[in-house]
Short mmCIF file of C-alpha atoms in Angstrom, two decimals:
data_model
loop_
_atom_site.label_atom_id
_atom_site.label_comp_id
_atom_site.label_asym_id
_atom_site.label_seq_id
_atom_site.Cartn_x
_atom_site.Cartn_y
_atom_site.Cartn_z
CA UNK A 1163 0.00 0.00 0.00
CA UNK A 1164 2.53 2.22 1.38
CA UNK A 1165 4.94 1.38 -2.50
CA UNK A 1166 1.87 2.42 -4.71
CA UNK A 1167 1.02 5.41 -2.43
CA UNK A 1168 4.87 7.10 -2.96
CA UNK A 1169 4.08 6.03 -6.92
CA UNK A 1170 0.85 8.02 -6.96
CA UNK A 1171 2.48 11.03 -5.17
CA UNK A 1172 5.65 10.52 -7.92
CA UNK A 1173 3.31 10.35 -10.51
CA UNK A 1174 1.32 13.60 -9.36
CA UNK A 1175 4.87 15.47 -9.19
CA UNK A 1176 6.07 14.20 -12.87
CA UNK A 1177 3.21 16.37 -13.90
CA UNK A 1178 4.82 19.60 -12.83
CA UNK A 1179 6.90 21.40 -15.10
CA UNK A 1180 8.66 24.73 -14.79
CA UNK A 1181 8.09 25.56 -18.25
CA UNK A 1182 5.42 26.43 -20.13
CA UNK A 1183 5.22 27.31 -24.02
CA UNK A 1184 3.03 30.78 -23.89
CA UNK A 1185 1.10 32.39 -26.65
CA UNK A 1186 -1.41 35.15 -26.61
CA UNK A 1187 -5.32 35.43 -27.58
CA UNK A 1188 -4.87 36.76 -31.07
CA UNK A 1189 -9.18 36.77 -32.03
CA UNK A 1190 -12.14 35.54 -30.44
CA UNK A 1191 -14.29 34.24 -32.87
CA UNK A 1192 -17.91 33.13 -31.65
CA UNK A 1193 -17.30 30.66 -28.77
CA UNK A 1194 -13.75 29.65 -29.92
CA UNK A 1195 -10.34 31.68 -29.53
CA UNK A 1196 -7.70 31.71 -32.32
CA UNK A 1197 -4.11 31.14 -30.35
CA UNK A 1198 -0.99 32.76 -31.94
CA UNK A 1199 2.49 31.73 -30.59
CA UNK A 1200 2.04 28.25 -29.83
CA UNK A 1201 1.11 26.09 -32.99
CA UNK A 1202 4.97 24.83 -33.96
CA UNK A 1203 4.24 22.75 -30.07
CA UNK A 1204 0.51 22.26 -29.74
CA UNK A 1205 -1.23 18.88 -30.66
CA UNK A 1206 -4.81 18.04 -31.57
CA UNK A 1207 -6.09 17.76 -28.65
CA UNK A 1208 -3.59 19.51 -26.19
CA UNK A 1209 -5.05 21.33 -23.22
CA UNK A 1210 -4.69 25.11 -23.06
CA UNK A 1211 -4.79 27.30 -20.16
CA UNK A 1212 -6.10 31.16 -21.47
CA UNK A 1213 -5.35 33.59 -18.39
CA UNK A 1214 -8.08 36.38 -18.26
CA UNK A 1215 -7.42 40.01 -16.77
CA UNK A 1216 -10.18 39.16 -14.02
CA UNK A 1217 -6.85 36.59 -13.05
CA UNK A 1218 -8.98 33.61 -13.06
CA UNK A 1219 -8.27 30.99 -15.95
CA UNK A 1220 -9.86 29.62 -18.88
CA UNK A 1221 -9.23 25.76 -19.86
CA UNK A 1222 -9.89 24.59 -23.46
CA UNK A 1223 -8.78 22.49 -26.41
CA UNK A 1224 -6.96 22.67 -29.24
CA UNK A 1225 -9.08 21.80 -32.21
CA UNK A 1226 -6.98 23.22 -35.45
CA UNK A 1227 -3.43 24.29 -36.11
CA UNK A 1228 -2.54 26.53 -38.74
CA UNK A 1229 0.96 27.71 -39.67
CA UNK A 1230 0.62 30.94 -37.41
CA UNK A 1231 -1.86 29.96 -34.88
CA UNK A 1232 -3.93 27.47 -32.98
CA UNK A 1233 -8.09 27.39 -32.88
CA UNK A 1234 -8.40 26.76 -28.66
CA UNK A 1235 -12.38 25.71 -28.05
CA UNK A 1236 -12.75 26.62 -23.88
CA UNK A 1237 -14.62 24.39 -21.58
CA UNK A 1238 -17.09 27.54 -20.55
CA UNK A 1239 -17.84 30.11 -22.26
CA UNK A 1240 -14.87 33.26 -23.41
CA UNK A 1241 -16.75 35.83 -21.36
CA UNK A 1242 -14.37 38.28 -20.22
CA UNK A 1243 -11.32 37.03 -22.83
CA UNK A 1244 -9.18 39.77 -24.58
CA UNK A 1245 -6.53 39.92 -27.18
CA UNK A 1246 -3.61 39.78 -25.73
CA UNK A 1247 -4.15 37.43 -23.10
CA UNK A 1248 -1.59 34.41 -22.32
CA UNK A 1249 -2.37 30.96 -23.49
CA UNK A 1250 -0.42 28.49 -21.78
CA UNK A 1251 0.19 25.06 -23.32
CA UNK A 1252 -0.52 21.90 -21.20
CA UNK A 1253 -0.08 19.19 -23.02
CA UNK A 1254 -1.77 15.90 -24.37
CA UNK A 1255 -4.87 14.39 -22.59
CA UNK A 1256 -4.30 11.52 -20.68
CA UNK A 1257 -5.66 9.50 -17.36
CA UNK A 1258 -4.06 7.74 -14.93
CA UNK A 1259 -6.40 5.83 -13.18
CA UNK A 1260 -5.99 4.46 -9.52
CA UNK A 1261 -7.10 1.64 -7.95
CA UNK A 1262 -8.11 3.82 -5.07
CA UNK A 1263 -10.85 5.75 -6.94
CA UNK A 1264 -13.36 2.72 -6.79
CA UNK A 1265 -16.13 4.55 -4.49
CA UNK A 1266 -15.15 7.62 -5.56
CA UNK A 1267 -17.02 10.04 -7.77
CA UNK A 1268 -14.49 12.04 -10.70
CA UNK A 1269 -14.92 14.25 -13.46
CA UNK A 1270 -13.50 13.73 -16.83
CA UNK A 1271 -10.07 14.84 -16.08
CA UNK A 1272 -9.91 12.40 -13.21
CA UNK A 1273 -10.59 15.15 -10.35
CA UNK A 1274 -12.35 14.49 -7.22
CA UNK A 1275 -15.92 16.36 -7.58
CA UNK A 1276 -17.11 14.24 -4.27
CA UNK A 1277 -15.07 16.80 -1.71
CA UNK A 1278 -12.35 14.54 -0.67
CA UNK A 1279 -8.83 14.19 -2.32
CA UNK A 1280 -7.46 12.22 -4.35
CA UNK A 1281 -4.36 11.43 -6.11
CA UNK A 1282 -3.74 10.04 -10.00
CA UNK A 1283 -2.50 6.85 -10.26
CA UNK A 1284 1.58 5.36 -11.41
CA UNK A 1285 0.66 5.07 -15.23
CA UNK A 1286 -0.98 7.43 -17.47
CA UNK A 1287 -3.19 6.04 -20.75
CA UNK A 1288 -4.16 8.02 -23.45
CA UNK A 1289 -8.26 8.98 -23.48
CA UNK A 1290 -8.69 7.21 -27.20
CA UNK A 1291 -6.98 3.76 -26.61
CA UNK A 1292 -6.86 1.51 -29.75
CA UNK A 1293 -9.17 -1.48 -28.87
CA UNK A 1294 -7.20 -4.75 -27.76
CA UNK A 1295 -6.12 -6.70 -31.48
CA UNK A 1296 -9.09 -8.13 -33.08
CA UNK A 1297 -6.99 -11.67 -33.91
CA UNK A 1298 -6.27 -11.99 -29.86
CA UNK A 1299 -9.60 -11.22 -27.89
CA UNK A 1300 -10.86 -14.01 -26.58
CA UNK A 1301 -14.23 -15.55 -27.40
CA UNK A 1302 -17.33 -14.27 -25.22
CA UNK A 1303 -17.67 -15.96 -21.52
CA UNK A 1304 -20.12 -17.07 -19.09
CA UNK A 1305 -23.68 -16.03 -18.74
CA UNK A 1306 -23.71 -13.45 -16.00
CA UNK A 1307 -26.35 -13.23 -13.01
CA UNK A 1308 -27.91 -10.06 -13.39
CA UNK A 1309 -30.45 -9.85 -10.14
CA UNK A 1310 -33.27 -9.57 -12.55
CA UNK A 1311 -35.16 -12.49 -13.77
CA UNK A 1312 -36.08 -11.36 -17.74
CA UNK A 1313 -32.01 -10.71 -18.46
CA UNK A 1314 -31.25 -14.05 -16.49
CA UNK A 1315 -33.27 -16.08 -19.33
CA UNK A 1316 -34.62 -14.19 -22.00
CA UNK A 1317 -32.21 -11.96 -22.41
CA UNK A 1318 -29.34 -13.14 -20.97
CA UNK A 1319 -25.80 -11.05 -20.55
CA UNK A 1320 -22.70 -12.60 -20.80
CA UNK A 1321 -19.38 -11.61 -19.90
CA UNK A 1322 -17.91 -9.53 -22.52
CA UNK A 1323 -20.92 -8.42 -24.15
CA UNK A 1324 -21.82 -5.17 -25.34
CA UNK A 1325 -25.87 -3.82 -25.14
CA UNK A 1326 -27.41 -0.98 -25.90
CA UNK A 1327 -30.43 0.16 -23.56
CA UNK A 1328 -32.75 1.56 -25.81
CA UNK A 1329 -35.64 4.11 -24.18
CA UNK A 1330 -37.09 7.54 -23.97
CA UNK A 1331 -36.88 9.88 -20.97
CA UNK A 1332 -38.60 8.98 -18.18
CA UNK A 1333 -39.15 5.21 -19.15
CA UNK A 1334 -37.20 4.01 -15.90
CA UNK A 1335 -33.47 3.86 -17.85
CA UNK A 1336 -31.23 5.53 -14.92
CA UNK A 1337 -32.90 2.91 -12.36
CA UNK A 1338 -32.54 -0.18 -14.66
CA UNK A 1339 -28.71 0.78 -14.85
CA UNK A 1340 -28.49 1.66 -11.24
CA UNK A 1341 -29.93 -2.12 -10.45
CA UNK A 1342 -27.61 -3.81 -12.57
CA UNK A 1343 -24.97 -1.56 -11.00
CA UNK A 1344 -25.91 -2.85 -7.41
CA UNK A 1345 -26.96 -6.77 -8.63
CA UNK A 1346 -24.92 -7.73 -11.71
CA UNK A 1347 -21.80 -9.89 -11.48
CA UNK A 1348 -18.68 -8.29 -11.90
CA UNK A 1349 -15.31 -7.57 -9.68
CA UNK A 1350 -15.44 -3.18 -10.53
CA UNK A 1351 -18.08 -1.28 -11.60
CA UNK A 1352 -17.70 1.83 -13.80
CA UNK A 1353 -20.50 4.39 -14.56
CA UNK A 1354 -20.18 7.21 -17.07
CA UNK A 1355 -22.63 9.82 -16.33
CA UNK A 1356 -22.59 12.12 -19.47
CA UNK A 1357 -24.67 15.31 -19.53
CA UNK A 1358 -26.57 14.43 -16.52
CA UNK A 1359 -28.48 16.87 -14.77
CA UNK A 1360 -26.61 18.41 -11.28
CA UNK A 1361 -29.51 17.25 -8.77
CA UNK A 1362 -29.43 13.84 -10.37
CA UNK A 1363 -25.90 12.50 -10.06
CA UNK A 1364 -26.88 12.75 -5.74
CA UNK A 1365 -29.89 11.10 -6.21
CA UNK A 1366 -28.38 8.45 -8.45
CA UNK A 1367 -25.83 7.92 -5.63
CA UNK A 1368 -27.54 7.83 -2.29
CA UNK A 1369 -30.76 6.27 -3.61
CA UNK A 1370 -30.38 4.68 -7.12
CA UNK A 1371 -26.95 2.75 -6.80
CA UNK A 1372 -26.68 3.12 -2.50
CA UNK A 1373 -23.82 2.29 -0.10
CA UNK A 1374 -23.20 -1.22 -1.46
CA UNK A 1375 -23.29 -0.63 -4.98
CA UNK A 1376 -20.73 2.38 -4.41
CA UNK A 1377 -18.12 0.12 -2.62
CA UNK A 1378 -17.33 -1.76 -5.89
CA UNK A 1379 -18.01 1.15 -8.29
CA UNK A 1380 -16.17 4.28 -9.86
CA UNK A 1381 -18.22 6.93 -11.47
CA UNK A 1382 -17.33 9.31 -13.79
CA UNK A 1383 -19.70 12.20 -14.25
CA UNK A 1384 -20.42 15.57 -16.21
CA UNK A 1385 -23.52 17.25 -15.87
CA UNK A 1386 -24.87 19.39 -18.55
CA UNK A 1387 -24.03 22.30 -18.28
CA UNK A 1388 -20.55 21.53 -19.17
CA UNK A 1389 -18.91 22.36 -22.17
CA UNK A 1390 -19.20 19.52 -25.00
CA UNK A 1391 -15.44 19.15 -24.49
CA UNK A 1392 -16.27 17.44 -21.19
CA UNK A 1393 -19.14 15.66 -21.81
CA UNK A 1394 -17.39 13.98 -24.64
CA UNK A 1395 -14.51 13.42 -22.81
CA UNK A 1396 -16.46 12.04 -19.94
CA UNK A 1397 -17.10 8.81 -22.02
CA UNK A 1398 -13.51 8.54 -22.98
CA UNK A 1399 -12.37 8.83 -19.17
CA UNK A 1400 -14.97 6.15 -18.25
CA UNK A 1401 -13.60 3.83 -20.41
CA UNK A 1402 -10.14 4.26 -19.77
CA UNK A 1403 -10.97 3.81 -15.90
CA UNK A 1404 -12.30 -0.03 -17.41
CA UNK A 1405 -9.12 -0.64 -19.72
CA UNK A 1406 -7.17 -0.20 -16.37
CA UNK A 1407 -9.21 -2.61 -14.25
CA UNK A 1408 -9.44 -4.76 -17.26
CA UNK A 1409 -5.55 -5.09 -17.66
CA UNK A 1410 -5.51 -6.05 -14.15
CA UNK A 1411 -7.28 -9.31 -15.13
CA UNK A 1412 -10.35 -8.30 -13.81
CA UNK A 1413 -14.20 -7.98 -14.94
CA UNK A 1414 -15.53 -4.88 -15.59
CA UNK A 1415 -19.06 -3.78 -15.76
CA UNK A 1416 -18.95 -0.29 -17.65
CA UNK A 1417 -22.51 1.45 -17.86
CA UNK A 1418 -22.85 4.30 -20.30
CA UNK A 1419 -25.49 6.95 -19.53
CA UNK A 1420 -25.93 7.80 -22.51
CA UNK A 1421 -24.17 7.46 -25.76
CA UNK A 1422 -26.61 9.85 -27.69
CA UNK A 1423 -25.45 13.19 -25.17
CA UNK A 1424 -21.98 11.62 -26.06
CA UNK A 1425 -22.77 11.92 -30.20
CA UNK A 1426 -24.91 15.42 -29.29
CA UNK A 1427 -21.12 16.50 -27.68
CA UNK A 1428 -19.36 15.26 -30.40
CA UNK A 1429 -21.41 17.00 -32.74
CA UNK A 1430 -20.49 20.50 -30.85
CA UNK A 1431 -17.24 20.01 -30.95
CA UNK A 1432 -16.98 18.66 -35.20
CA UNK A 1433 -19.48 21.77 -35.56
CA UNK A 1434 -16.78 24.24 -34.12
CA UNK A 1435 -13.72 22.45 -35.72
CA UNK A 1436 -15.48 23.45 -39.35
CA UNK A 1437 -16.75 19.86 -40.18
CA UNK A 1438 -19.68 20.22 -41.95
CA UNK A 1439 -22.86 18.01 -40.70
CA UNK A 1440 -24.24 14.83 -42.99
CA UNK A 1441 -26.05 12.32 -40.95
CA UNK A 1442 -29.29 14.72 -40.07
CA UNK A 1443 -27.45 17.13 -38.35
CA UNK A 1444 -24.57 14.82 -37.15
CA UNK A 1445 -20.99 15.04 -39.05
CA UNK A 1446 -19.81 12.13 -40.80
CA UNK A 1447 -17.34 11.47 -38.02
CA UNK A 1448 -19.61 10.64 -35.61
CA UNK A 1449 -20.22 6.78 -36.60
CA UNK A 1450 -16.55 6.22 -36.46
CA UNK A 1451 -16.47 7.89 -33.51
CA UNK A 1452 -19.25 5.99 -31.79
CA UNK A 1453 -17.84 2.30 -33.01
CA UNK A 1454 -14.42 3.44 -32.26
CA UNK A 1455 -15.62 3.94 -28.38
CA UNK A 1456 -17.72 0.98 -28.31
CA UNK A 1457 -14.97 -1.57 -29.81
CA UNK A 1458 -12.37 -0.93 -26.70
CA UNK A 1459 -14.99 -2.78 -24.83
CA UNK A 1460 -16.13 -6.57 -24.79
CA UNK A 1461 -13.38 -9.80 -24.67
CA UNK A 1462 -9.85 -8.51 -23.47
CA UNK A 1463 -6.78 -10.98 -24.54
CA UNK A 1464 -5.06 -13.68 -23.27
CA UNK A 1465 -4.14 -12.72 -19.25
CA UNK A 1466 -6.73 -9.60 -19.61
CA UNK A 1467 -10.39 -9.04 -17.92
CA UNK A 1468 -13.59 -8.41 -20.55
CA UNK A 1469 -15.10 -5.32 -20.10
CA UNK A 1470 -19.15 -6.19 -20.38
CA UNK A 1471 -20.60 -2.83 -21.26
CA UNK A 1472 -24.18 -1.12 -21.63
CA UNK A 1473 -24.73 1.67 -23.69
CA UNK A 1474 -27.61 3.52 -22.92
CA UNK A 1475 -29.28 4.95 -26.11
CA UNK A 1476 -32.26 8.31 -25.93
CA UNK A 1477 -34.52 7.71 -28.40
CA UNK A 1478 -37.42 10.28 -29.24
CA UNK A 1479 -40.55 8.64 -30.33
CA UNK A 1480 -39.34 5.15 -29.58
CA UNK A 1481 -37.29 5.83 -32.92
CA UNK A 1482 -35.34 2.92 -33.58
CA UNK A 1483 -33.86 4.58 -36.94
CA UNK A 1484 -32.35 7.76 -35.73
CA UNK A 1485 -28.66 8.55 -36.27
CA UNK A 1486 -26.98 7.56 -32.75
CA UNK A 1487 -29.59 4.24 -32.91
CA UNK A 1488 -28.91 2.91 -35.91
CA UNK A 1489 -25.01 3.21 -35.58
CA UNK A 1490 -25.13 1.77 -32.07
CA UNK A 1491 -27.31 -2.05 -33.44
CA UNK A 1492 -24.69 -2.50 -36.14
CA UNK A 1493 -22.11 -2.43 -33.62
CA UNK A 1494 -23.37 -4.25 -30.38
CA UNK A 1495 -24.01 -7.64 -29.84
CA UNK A 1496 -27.42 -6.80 -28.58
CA UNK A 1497 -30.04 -4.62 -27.28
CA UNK A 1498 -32.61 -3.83 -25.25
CA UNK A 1499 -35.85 -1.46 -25.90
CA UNK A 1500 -38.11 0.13 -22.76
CA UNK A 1501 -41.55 1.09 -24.02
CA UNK A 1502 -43.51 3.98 -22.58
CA UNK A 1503 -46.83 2.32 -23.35
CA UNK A 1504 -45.75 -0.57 -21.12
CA UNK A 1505 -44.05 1.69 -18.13
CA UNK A 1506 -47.24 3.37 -18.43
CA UNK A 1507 -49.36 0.42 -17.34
CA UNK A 1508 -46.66 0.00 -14.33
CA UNK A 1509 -44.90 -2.70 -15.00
CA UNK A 1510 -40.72 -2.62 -14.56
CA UNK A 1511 -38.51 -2.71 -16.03
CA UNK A 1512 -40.53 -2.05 -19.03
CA UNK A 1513 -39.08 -3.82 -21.22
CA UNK A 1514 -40.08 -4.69 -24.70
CA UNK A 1515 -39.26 -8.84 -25.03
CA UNK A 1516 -40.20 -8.92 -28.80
CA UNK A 1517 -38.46 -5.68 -29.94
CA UNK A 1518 -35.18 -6.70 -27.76
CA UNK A 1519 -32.42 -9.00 -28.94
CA UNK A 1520 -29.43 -10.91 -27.10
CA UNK A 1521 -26.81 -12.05 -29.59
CA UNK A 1522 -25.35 -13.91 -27.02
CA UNK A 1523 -28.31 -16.28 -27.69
CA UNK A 1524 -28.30 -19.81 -28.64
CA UNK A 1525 -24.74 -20.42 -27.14
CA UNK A 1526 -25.47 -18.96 -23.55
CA UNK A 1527 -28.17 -21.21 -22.94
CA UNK A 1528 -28.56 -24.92 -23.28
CA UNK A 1529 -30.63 -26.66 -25.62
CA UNK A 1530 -33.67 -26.70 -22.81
CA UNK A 1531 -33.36 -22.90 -21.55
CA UNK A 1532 -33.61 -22.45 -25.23
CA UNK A 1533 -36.59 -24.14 -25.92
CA UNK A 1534 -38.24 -22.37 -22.94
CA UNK A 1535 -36.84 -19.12 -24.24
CA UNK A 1536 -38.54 -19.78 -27.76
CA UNK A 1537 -42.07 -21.20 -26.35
CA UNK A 1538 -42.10 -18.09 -24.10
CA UNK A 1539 -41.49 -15.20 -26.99
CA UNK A 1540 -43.53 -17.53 -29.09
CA UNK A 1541 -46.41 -17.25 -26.72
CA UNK A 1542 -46.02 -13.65 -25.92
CA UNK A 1543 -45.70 -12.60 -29.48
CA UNK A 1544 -49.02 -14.39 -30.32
CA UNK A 1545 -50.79 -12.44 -27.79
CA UNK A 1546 -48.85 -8.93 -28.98
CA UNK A 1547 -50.90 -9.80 -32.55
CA UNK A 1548 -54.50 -10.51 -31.19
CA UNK A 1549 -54.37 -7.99 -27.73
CA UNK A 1550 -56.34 -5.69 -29.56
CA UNK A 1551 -58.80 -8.41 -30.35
CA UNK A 1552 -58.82 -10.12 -26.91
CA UNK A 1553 -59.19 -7.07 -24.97
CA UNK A 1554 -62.27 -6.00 -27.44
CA UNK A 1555 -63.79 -9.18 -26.52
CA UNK A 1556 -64.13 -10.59 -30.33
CA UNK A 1557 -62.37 -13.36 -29.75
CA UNK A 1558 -63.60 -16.93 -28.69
CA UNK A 1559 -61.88 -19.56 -26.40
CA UNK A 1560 -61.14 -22.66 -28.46
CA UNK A 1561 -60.15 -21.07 -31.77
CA UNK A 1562 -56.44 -20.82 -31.68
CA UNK A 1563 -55.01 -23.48 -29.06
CA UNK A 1564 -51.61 -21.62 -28.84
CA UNK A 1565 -53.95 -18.08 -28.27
CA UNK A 1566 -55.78 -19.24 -25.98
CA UNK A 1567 -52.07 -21.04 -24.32
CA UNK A 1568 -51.12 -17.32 -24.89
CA UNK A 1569 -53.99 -15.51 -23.07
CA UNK A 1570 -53.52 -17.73 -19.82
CA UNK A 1571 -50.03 -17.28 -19.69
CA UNK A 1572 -49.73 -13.67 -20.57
CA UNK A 1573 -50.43 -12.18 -16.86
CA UNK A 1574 -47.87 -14.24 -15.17
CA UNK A 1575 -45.01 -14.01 -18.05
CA UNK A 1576 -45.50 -10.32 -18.16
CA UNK A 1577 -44.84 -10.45 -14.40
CA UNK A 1578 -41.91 -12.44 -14.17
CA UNK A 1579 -40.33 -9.94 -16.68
CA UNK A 1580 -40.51 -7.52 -13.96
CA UNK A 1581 -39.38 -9.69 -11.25
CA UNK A 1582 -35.64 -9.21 -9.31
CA UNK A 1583 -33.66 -12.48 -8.91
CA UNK A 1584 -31.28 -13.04 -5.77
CA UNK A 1585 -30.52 -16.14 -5.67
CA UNK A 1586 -29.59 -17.79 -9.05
CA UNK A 1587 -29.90 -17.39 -13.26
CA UNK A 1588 -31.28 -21.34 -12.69
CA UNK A 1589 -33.91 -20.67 -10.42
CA UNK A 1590 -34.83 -17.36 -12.71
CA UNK A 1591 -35.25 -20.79 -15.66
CA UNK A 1592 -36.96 -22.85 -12.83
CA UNK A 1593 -39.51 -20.40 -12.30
CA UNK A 1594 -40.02 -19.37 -15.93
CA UNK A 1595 -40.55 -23.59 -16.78
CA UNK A 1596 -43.05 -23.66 -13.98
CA UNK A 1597 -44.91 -20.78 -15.61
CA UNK A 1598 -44.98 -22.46 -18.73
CA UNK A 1599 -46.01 -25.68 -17.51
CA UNK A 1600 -48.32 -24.53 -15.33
CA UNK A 1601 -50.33 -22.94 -18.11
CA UNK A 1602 -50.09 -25.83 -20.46
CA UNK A 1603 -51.61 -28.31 -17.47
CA UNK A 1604 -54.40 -25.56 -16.56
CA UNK A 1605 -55.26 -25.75 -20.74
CA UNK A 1606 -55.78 -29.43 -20.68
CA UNK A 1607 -57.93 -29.45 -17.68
CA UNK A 1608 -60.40 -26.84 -19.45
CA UNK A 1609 -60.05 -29.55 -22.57
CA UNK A 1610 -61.20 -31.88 -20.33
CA UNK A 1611 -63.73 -30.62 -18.42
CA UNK A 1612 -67.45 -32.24 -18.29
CA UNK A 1613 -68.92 -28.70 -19.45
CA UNK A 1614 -66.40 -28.45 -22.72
CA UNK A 1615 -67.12 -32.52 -23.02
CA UNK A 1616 -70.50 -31.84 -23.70
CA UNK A 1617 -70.43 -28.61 -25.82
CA UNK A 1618 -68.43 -31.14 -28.38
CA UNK A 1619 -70.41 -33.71 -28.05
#
């Protein structure tokens, strides 16, 4: 303890220099500053440091280099900036994660925002990390206990696997994430709050994730009203904080809240760097950028973790073929769609089984959970056709044996999909066969029955 203690505190004094390369504001142009002095050192993507007359200081990023000057976007807004002012080069983004910060709360530069210190860890690693090589990650792993009986069988998570959480606002998202925060398996836990309001990331902490889910878990936040410099960066930071857990040979669960305020960020930031918008509204960057993010989780290599990540995805009007939605399926291996209409009626999660996929399906079940997965979608999907016709009253018992299967098993399916699992993913499959079977037994007894005897005969 005491060994990687003195290499935090080395590390924090390696980042002290007592020289800086300084240039002056030479325009202000909108809400970026043009640089001059500084472009024959800066980087895309160096940190600069403006220093106002006020005295306090201005943070930003570089975002083009010219031959006489640099284009600096700031993290607020330039209020108060004028020409002449010193710009101060910091250098290249990086992290350097800690294994100390699990239970902490950080902001995208990895700075304490919950009031108590906190030092950067031995090794730095760069915010955009190349994805481990596609020829060495290992194969997907086990099927993961989630504490929630519809993702223990019909949707089941393995380790490794990436999902987007499809929903609107308000459809119970934040407290499906928060109870696979608290409840899912895995040894570190890493949230990435992006563009969250203020009042929410408390909330989310004392009431949605709570004292136990905190001691395994490391969240990374910026709320939005931060500049689109930070909220972007606040999905690069989260990941990083996995890749270092993940090189320790651990499992990481990394939840992403949400990847559409990260391509809305993203956007901001292309938008003031001149690229010119294609993909309704979004620039053409933003797809690589998305897949780029997503493909540095999942399978690690040989003597690495898996990171096992979930992408949370806002989508107005439940629409599925939007920008950030349509990137995000091509590029997971699964996803999962909340429905208003059914959060509505009060049931959660409220998730939509026949709209929601798990590509980690047939080979994390065996051939039997897989025959009760398929007779349970097959029986809720034949009710999702005739609902409008059952609840209308226009249809009769006895036409459709697998409707009428459907109609006496729909009340207790649709209530196991909302049900929390503590003890195992095989009783979760118990429970769901005794469901089945249940129904199937009550059918033939009404088959059977003196009164349906002699209405055939």
């Amino acid at each position: 303890m005491i060994n990687s203690d003195m290499a935090n505190l080395q590390a924090e004094i390696a980042t002290l220099s007592p020289v800086r390369v300084v240039g002056r504001v030479c325009a202000v142009q909108g809400a970026t500053l043009r640089i001059s002095g500084v472009s024959h050192e800066a980087q895309l993507g160096d940190r600069l440091r403006v220093l106002r007359r006020s005295g306090d200081a201005l943070l930003g990023e570089v975002l083009q280099i010219d031959e006489s000057s640099v284009l600096m976007l700031p993290d607020e807004s330039p209020q108060g900036v004028a020409l002449g002012d010193r710009a101060a080069l910091s250098g290249a983004c990086s992290i350097a994660p800690s294994d100390s910060w699990i239970g902490r709360i950080v902001d995208p530069f990895g700075a304490p925002i919950d009031g108590l210190p906190l030092m950067r860890g031995a090794v730095p690693r760069p915010l955009r990390a190349d994805p481990p090589a596609p020829a060495q990650r290992r194969s997907l792993g086990a099927r993961l206990g989630t504490g929630m009986a519809a993702f223990n069988t019909l949707l089941p998570v393995v380790q490794g696997q990436r999902i987007g959480l499809f929903a609107g606002s308000g459809v119970g998202k934040s407290s499906l994430l928060g109870h696979l925060g608290r409840h899912m398996q895995a040894d570190v836990v890493v949230f990435a709050l992006i563009g969250e309001r203020g009042r929410e990331l408390r909330d989310f902490v004392d009431h949605v994730l709570g004292p136990a889910g905190m001691q395994r878990s490391v969240i990374v936040a910026a709320t939005s009203d931060q500049s689109p410099l930070v909220r972007r960066r606040c999905a690069w930071t989260a990941m990083s904080v996995a890749e270092h857990f993940r090189d320790q040979g651990k499992h990481v669960l990394l939840l992403a809240d949400s990847i559409t305020r990260f391509a809305e960020a993203h956007r901001e930031v292309a938008t003031a760097a001149g690229e010119m918008p294609a993909l309704r509204g979004f620039p053409a960057s933003t797809a690589h950028t998305i897949m780029s993010l997503c493909e540095r989780a999942g399978p690690g290599e040989l003597g690495q973790g898996d990171i096992t990540a979930i992408f949370s995805v806002l989508v107005a009007g439940s629409d599925m073929d939007e920008p950030v939605a349509d990137i995000l399926r091509g590029v997971l291996d699964g996803h999962v769609v909340l429905d208003r209409a059914i959060a509505e009626r009060g049931r959660y999660p409220a998730v939509d089984l026949l709209r929601s996929v798990s590509r980690s399906l047939p080979g994390a079940a065996s051939e039997n959970e897989n025959k009760l997965i398929q007779k349970a979608r097959t029986l809720l999907g034949a009710y999702a056709r005739s609902e409008t016709m059952v609840k209308a009253g226009l249809y009769a018992d006895g036409t459709d044996p697998e409707l009428d299967l459907a109609i006496r098993v729909w009340p207790e399916l649709d209530a196991f999909l909302a049900e929390s699992e503590s003890i195992s993913v095989q009783n979760s499959f118990d429970r769901l066969s005794l469901i089945l079977r249940r129904a199937g037994n009550t059918g033939k007894m009404v088959a059977r029955s003196p009164e349906t005897a002699t209405a055939h005969g």
